[in-house]
Amino acid sequence: MYPFDYKLSLIKLINSSVSSLPRGRNNAKGPSTAVSIISFIYANMRMVHVLTSVVGTKCDLKVKNGLIYEGVFKTYGPECDIVLDAAHRKSVEPNVGPRREDIVESIIFKSSDVVVVHFKDVDLNYAKKDNFTDSAVSARLNGEHKEKDLEPWDGGEQHISGSMESLDTDLSNGWDPDEMFKYNEETYGVKSTYDSSLSSYTVPLERDDSEEFLKREARASQLAEEIEASATYKARVALENDDRSEEEKYTAVVRGERELHSLNRENKYIPPSQRNREPGMSWGAGRQNSPRLVQCSPGPPAPRSGPHDYNAMDQRVVNGGAHPWPSRCPSPSSRPPSRYQSGPTNSLPPRAATPTRPPSRPPSRPSRPLSLPSAHGSTGPLSTMPKRLSSEGPPRMSPKSQRTPRPHRVASCRGGGPPPPDYMSQGASVEVSAPPPTRNSSSGGTWSSVVSGAHRPRSPRQNSIGGGAPSPSCLSSPQAGTVPVDSATASTTATSPTAANPATNLEASPIEEAKESRVLEMRQNSPNANKENVKPIEASASIARSIGKGVMAPDHRKQIDNLKKFSVEFRLQSCSNPDPVFEPMVNKTPRDLVEKPKDQSTISEETSTAVSITPTGSKSATPSLSPSSAVPEQKRGPDVTSQGFQTTSSLANAAAKDKDEKEEKNDPVAESVRKSTLNPNAKEFNPRVFCSPPKPATTPTQTRPQGQPSPSIVVQQPPAVYGQTMFQMYPLTPVSPGVQVPHMTMSQTKPYRPGKVPNMPQQRPDQHHPPGASTMMHPATAAGPPIVAPSPAYSTQYFTCSPQQFASQPLVQQMPHYQSQHVFSPMIQGSARMITPPGHAQPSLVSSSTTQYGEQTHTMYVSPTPIPQQFPHPSSTLHPHPQHPQPSATPTGQPQQGTQHGGSHPAPSPVQHPQHQAAAQAIHLGNPPQQQMYSALAPTPPSMTPGPNPQSPQASFPSAQQAVYIHPQQMQHGYNPNHMAHVQQAHMQSGMVPPHHGTPSHPPTMMLMATQAPAGPQPGTLNPIPVSSATHYSYTLTPVQGHHQQQL
Amino acid sequence: MAAPGPGEYFSVGSHVSCITCLGQRLQGEVVAFDYPSKMLTLKCAPSSGKLNLSDVVLVNLAYVSDVDVISDRAETPPPLASLNFNKLVNRARAEKEDKLSQAYAVSAGVSVEGQQLFQTIHKTIKECRWQEKNIIVMDDVVISPPYQVDNCKGKEGSALSHVRKIVEKHFRDLESQKSVQHSQQAQQTQKDSALSS
């Protein structure tokens, strides 16, 4: 026995010698030679098979120098190197086992050193997989299962005699009793009789007069009577003695007496159809009647009711199936539908389209639809309308959408919200509906054109309407006609980029929605609306996430609400399919891109509220749609800014202007309405949002479209919708970089205004918030535009980016995030503003705002880079953040926006850079407001917001943005994470759970914390964090804050 | 070595004989041949004589001489069956643990008889192990040196009686093996010898 060391050295020698040996195989050893390696042993099927089949067996391996090693064959290398486990050098003594110290864990023998490897007594079939072959299966059966041998039948002599044929001719029914008796007597010697005493089988009973016997006899007779009297006995006897044939008893068709009589008479079967013809037959009529009755009753009812029902069902189903988006939109739109409904009809179908909802909902929907139709008054759409309504209803109804929305709604804007939401929803629905129309087909082409026109008109209408209601109505009306078109266009767009009209329509609608959303937000506390919107969005996002990426949702959802939403959303997601249509639209064209940006912007809008969205939307929309429109919007924007509050809007100004205008318009009218309807709106928005997110998730390109949808969904919520619309508009702007950039700049300038914001705050609540949102939106839009400009690619990029950031989060989720983010940003801004102005910033609101901010930031990030990611985060975060985080979120949200924009811009494309910058600037602008907001919210706010915010923020933002640009994806990711982390941290600090529930107070703290932290964890570092959505959120928040702080 | 053809130098299924550089003569059916590595796998008659088993020899043709193809394959080789790799891995692990556990016993100074007995018992009862120099079977029966039937102790029962039977048979086979070496009548003995070899 050699010492262990000796063996080792020996092995080394062997190895060295092996390696030194010139071998062709050696060439293949390098990693790069993997292919060549494969050409060696591993390429030899039979060698691989035989060697593998002996794995785990003991073997004796002889090396060149004559030594023999025994071990367990572990494996073999590509060059046929042999690996033995527990190997030892065989000693000369045969029967002495190896000592422990003689055994080497494993030895690798170079094939060049191996002379012979001897595997003794190996069962080569040991590892054969033979579980499903015929032999393997049959082997498991118990007993013998071999097929029985077939034997020829021998009829014997009887066959010859022909007895077999008698069966056919013998009419007798078996043996005659007498024959049986005779046969038995002859064959067996038994004589049978009819003697009932059965003397042959028993003995007669001996009767006596004893009392005992009588007694027993009496007893027996009594029992006999009882038995014979029993119904059971009678029944059985009757059975036994029944002369009726089995056919009569069990299978015969019993006819009425008349028939029986007739039958008896005729004894002939008369087909029912001919019976009528038989004149004079008293019972003939009866026959006829019966047949007729049968036919008529069954036939008519089934066909009539059935067909109708089926048709309805089919349509519904079709709608549902056709328009995933619609579903979302529907939900959002559903509420709006009633108002917008006519327009939404298209959207409605999509909603109906939502997979799950359609079936059950259809019924319920009608009621809703009815109301909606009545409101809108569009009959044509009715069918679709109902669906939409139902879809809308369903969305609401749908646990996910509704639930999520509801909570949000409740939290944010219940009061004013309702109407606006409806409008928003309608708008969303319309957009959503668009897909359905396409499905519907015929109207599709015209619809698209109409829609485009309608949408544009709508925007005007909205503007004209000023209030949310008008816009809604406009939207609705346009939507009704346009909606279908939109949907159709959307679908078409989705199918083909060309659908500029759809995009425009969408944009317009989005704008309107954005306006609505803005209005809502403005009214309220836009934050609430935003929150609500955001929540829905988040929910949708979450759904999308869940759908796309189940994982993401959970993380983000950490909050129960989120979870619930998700669940609901999930359902919605299915519905979300309709959304895809929207997405397609977005993707299809620059518009699509724009839309995507819009989505982002919408998200930002949501976060920042309508204001930011509007700017972007207006920009994008105006560019794509028409410069003039953009100009007006800008003008409007200024007005708004002048009005306002909206220093933030000032930031977004240009973009915001439109939004602002919208908002303003909305604000006046809508605000009041919104207040009343806010809740509804919020809900609606939520659903839509959800829908939209899912869409993004569904497909990268689609996702963006989805994003749009989501925006649209957001839009559905009055505030959100507006924001969304705005966003969409933004996307358009993105299409035309030049235009956008200016807008962006405008927006940026507006951001500077933020300084005003402080003052604005109070006003902001209504308008200012929107402005803030607008500012936010602007950034988003800016970011969005670039993205949009990239168009599908961008959107895809965004998606991809976002996914990366979120990693787990699906595109869809991202979309949601975007929306949510947007919403949040608006919300945040609003909240921040709200916060600053005590009145505005209500505790609850603040909290929500903070959460929203966080979300917004997320969204912002998302929008910049991959929308999807942002969406996801937003959605996840949004849900939670919307209400809770808002305070903290706002800060982060702003940063996020900035970062997002930056990120998005970078990701989108070089071209976008200008835009991006603009966007970034806008973001900065938006951020400044947010910062201000934050400052307001947070302790430091004052310093932060006042001076630095406007200017410094921008400056700082630019840098930040640049950084973002550099690391678009990463930055975004990082930001998001950071933000998330910050948020979480903030929450943690506050003691509140990161969850979105963070109370207002928390948010501020959060903000502060975030701001502090942000500096440290900037995009680059933060990026890693993204792992958990929640963390991401926090990170994003913090980073943003950090940026803000830094900037500040 | 003569340069083999471009394709297979040895066709699967053909019978080949050769002599290694160590003077060992090998003969068997070609199962696989890898030209690049010059590795030839032969399936030979089982050393234990069991028909369902076979010996597999992996030969490095670089160290072989007198290669002679006795008969070429006539038919195409059968298709390869898929393998249950988990089963193989488990077998490898079990074999390794088995060997290591025996090595521990050897290290502990267990006599050859004890080792052989242990292997014999292990064939029947997997649940046996070394404890110092004692063989523990099923945690119930302890067989202490010199490992005779009388050394089997434990709770009276089927387990003890069963182990005693095994031990008894082991030594009986051992005796028969000595008397008739290499006789294949006593599989038990053969197995023992195979294991011990």
Coordinates of C-alpha atoms in Angstrom, one line a residue, chain A residues 21 25 39-41 44-47 49-58 62-64 66 70-72 79-80 82 85-88 90 94-101 103 105 111-124 126-129, chain B residues 12 20-22 24 26 31-41 43 46-49 52-60 63 77-85 87-89 91-92 95-96 99-100 102-104 106-107 112 115-116 193-194 196-197:
Chain A
L21 CA 1.5 13.7 -24.4
R25 CA -7.7 15.9 -28.4
S39 CA -16.5 15.9 -32.0
F40 CA -14.6 13.6 -29.7
I41 CA -16.1 11.1 -27.3
N44 CA -19.8 9.2 -30.4
M45 CA -23.3 8.2 -29.4
R46 CA -22.5 4.6 -28.7
M47 CA -19.4 5.4 -26.7
H49 CA -24.1 5.4 -24.2
V50 CA -22.1 2.5 -23.1
L51 CA -19.9 4.5 -20.8
T52 CA -22.8 6.2 -19.3
S53 CA -24.6 3.0 -18.7
V54 CA -21.7 1.8 -16.6
V55 CA -21.6 4.8 -14.5
G56 CA -21.6 3.9 -10.8
T57 CA -20.1 0.6 -11.2
K58 CA -16.8 -0.5 -9.8
K62 CA -4.9 -0.2 -15.5
V63 CA -2.5 2.5 -16.3
K64 CA 0.5 2.4 -18.5
G66 CA 0.9 -1.5 -14.8
E70 CA -10.1 0.4 -8.4
G71 CA -12.9 2.8 -8.0
V72 CA -16.4 3.7 -8.8
E79 CA -11.4 13.2 -24.3
C80 CA -12.3 10.0 -22.6
I82 CA -11.9 8.7 -16.7
D85 CA -14.6 8.0 -7.2
A86 CA -13.3 6.5 -4.0
A87 CA -10.4 5.0 -6.0
H88 CA -7.5 3.3 -4.5
K90 CA -5.2 -2.2 -5.8
P94 CA -6.7 -9.9 -3.4
N95 CA -9.1 -10.1 -0.5
V96 CA -7.9 -7.2 1.6
G97 CA -10.1 -4.2 1.2
P98 CA -8.6 -0.8 0.9
R99 CA -8.0 1.3 4.0
R100 CA -9.7 4.5 4.4
E101 CA -6.4 6.4 4.0
I103 CA -8.9 5.8 -0.9
E105 CA -12.0 10.9 -3.1
S111 CA -7.2 8.7 -21.4
S112 CA -3.6 8.7 -22.7
D113 CA -2.6 7.0 -19.4
V114 CA -5.3 4.5 -19.5
V115 CA -4.6 1.1 -20.9
V116 CA -7.7 -0.8 -20.0
V117 CA -10.7 -0.1 -17.9
H118 CA -12.4 -3.3 -16.8
F119 CA -16.0 -3.1 -15.6
K120 CA -16.9 -6.4 -14.2
D121 CA -20.3 -7.9 -14.2
V122 CA -22.2 -4.9 -15.4
D123 CA -25.8 -4.9 -16.1
L124 CA -26.0 -2.9 -19.2
Y126 CA -29.6 -1.3 -15.3
A127 CA -30.5 2.3 -16.2
K128 CA -32.5 1.6 -19.2
K129 CA -35.6 3.8 -19.3
Chain B
V12 CA -20.2 -2.1 -33.7
T20 CA -2.6 -5.0 -24.2
C21 CA 0.8 -3.6 -23.6
L22 CA 0.5 -5.2 -20.2
Q24 CA -3.6 -9.0 -21.1
L26 CA -8.9 -9.1 -24.4
V31 CA -19.9 -1.9 -28.4
A32 CA -18.4 1.4 -29.3
F33 CA -15.3 2.8 -30.8
D34 CA -14.0 6.3 -30.8
Y35 CA -11.4 7.0 -33.4
P36 CA -10.2 10.4 -32.2
S37 CA -9.4 9.0 -28.7
K38 CA -8.7 5.6 -30.0
M39 CA -10.9 4.2 -27.2
L40 CA -12.5 0.9 -27.9
T41 CA -15.3 -0.5 -25.8
K43 CA -18.4 -6.3 -24.2
P46 CA -19.1 -11.9 -17.6
S47 CA -16.4 -12.8 -15.1
S48 CA -19.2 -14.0 -12.8
G49 CA -20.7 -16.2 -15.4
N52 CA -27.7 -11.2 -17.5
L53 CA -24.4 -9.5 -16.8
S54 CA -21.4 -8.8 -18.8
D55 CA -18.0 -7.3 -18.5
V56 CA -17.3 -4.1 -20.2
V57 CA -13.8 -3.2 -21.2
L58 CA -12.6 0.1 -22.2
V59 CA -9.4 -0.3 -24.1
N60 CA -7.0 2.4 -25.2
Y63 CA -1.5 0.5 -25.9
P77 CA -26.5 -2.3 -34.2
P78 CA -29.7 -2.0 -32.2
P79 CA -30.9 1.5 -31.3
L80 CA -29.7 3.0 -28.1
A81 CA -32.1 3.1 -25.2
S82 CA -32.4 6.2 -23.1
L83 CA -30.8 6.0 -19.7
N84 CA -32.1 7.0 -16.4
F85 CA -29.3 9.1 -15.3
K87 CA -30.4 6.0 -11.3
L88 CA -26.9 5.9 -12.5
V89 CA -25.9 8.8 -10.3
R91 CA -25.7 4.0 -8.0
A92 CA -22.4 5.7 -8.2
E95 CA -21.2 2.4 -4.5
K96 CA -18.9 5.1 -3.3
K99 CA -16.6 1.4 -0.5
L100 CA -15.8 4.1 1.9
Q102 CA -15.7 -0.7 4.1
A103 CA -12.5 1.2 4.0
Y104 CA -13.3 2.5 7.4
V106 CA -10.5 -2.0 7.1
S107 CA -8.8 0.9 8.7
V112 CA -10.4 -10.2 6.3
Q115 CA -14.8 -7.9 5.8
Q116 CA -15.9 -10.7 3.8
S193 CA -14.6 -13.6 -4.1
A194 CA -15.5 -11.1 -6.7
S196 CA -13.0 -9.3 -2.3
S197 CA -10.8 -9.5 -5.3

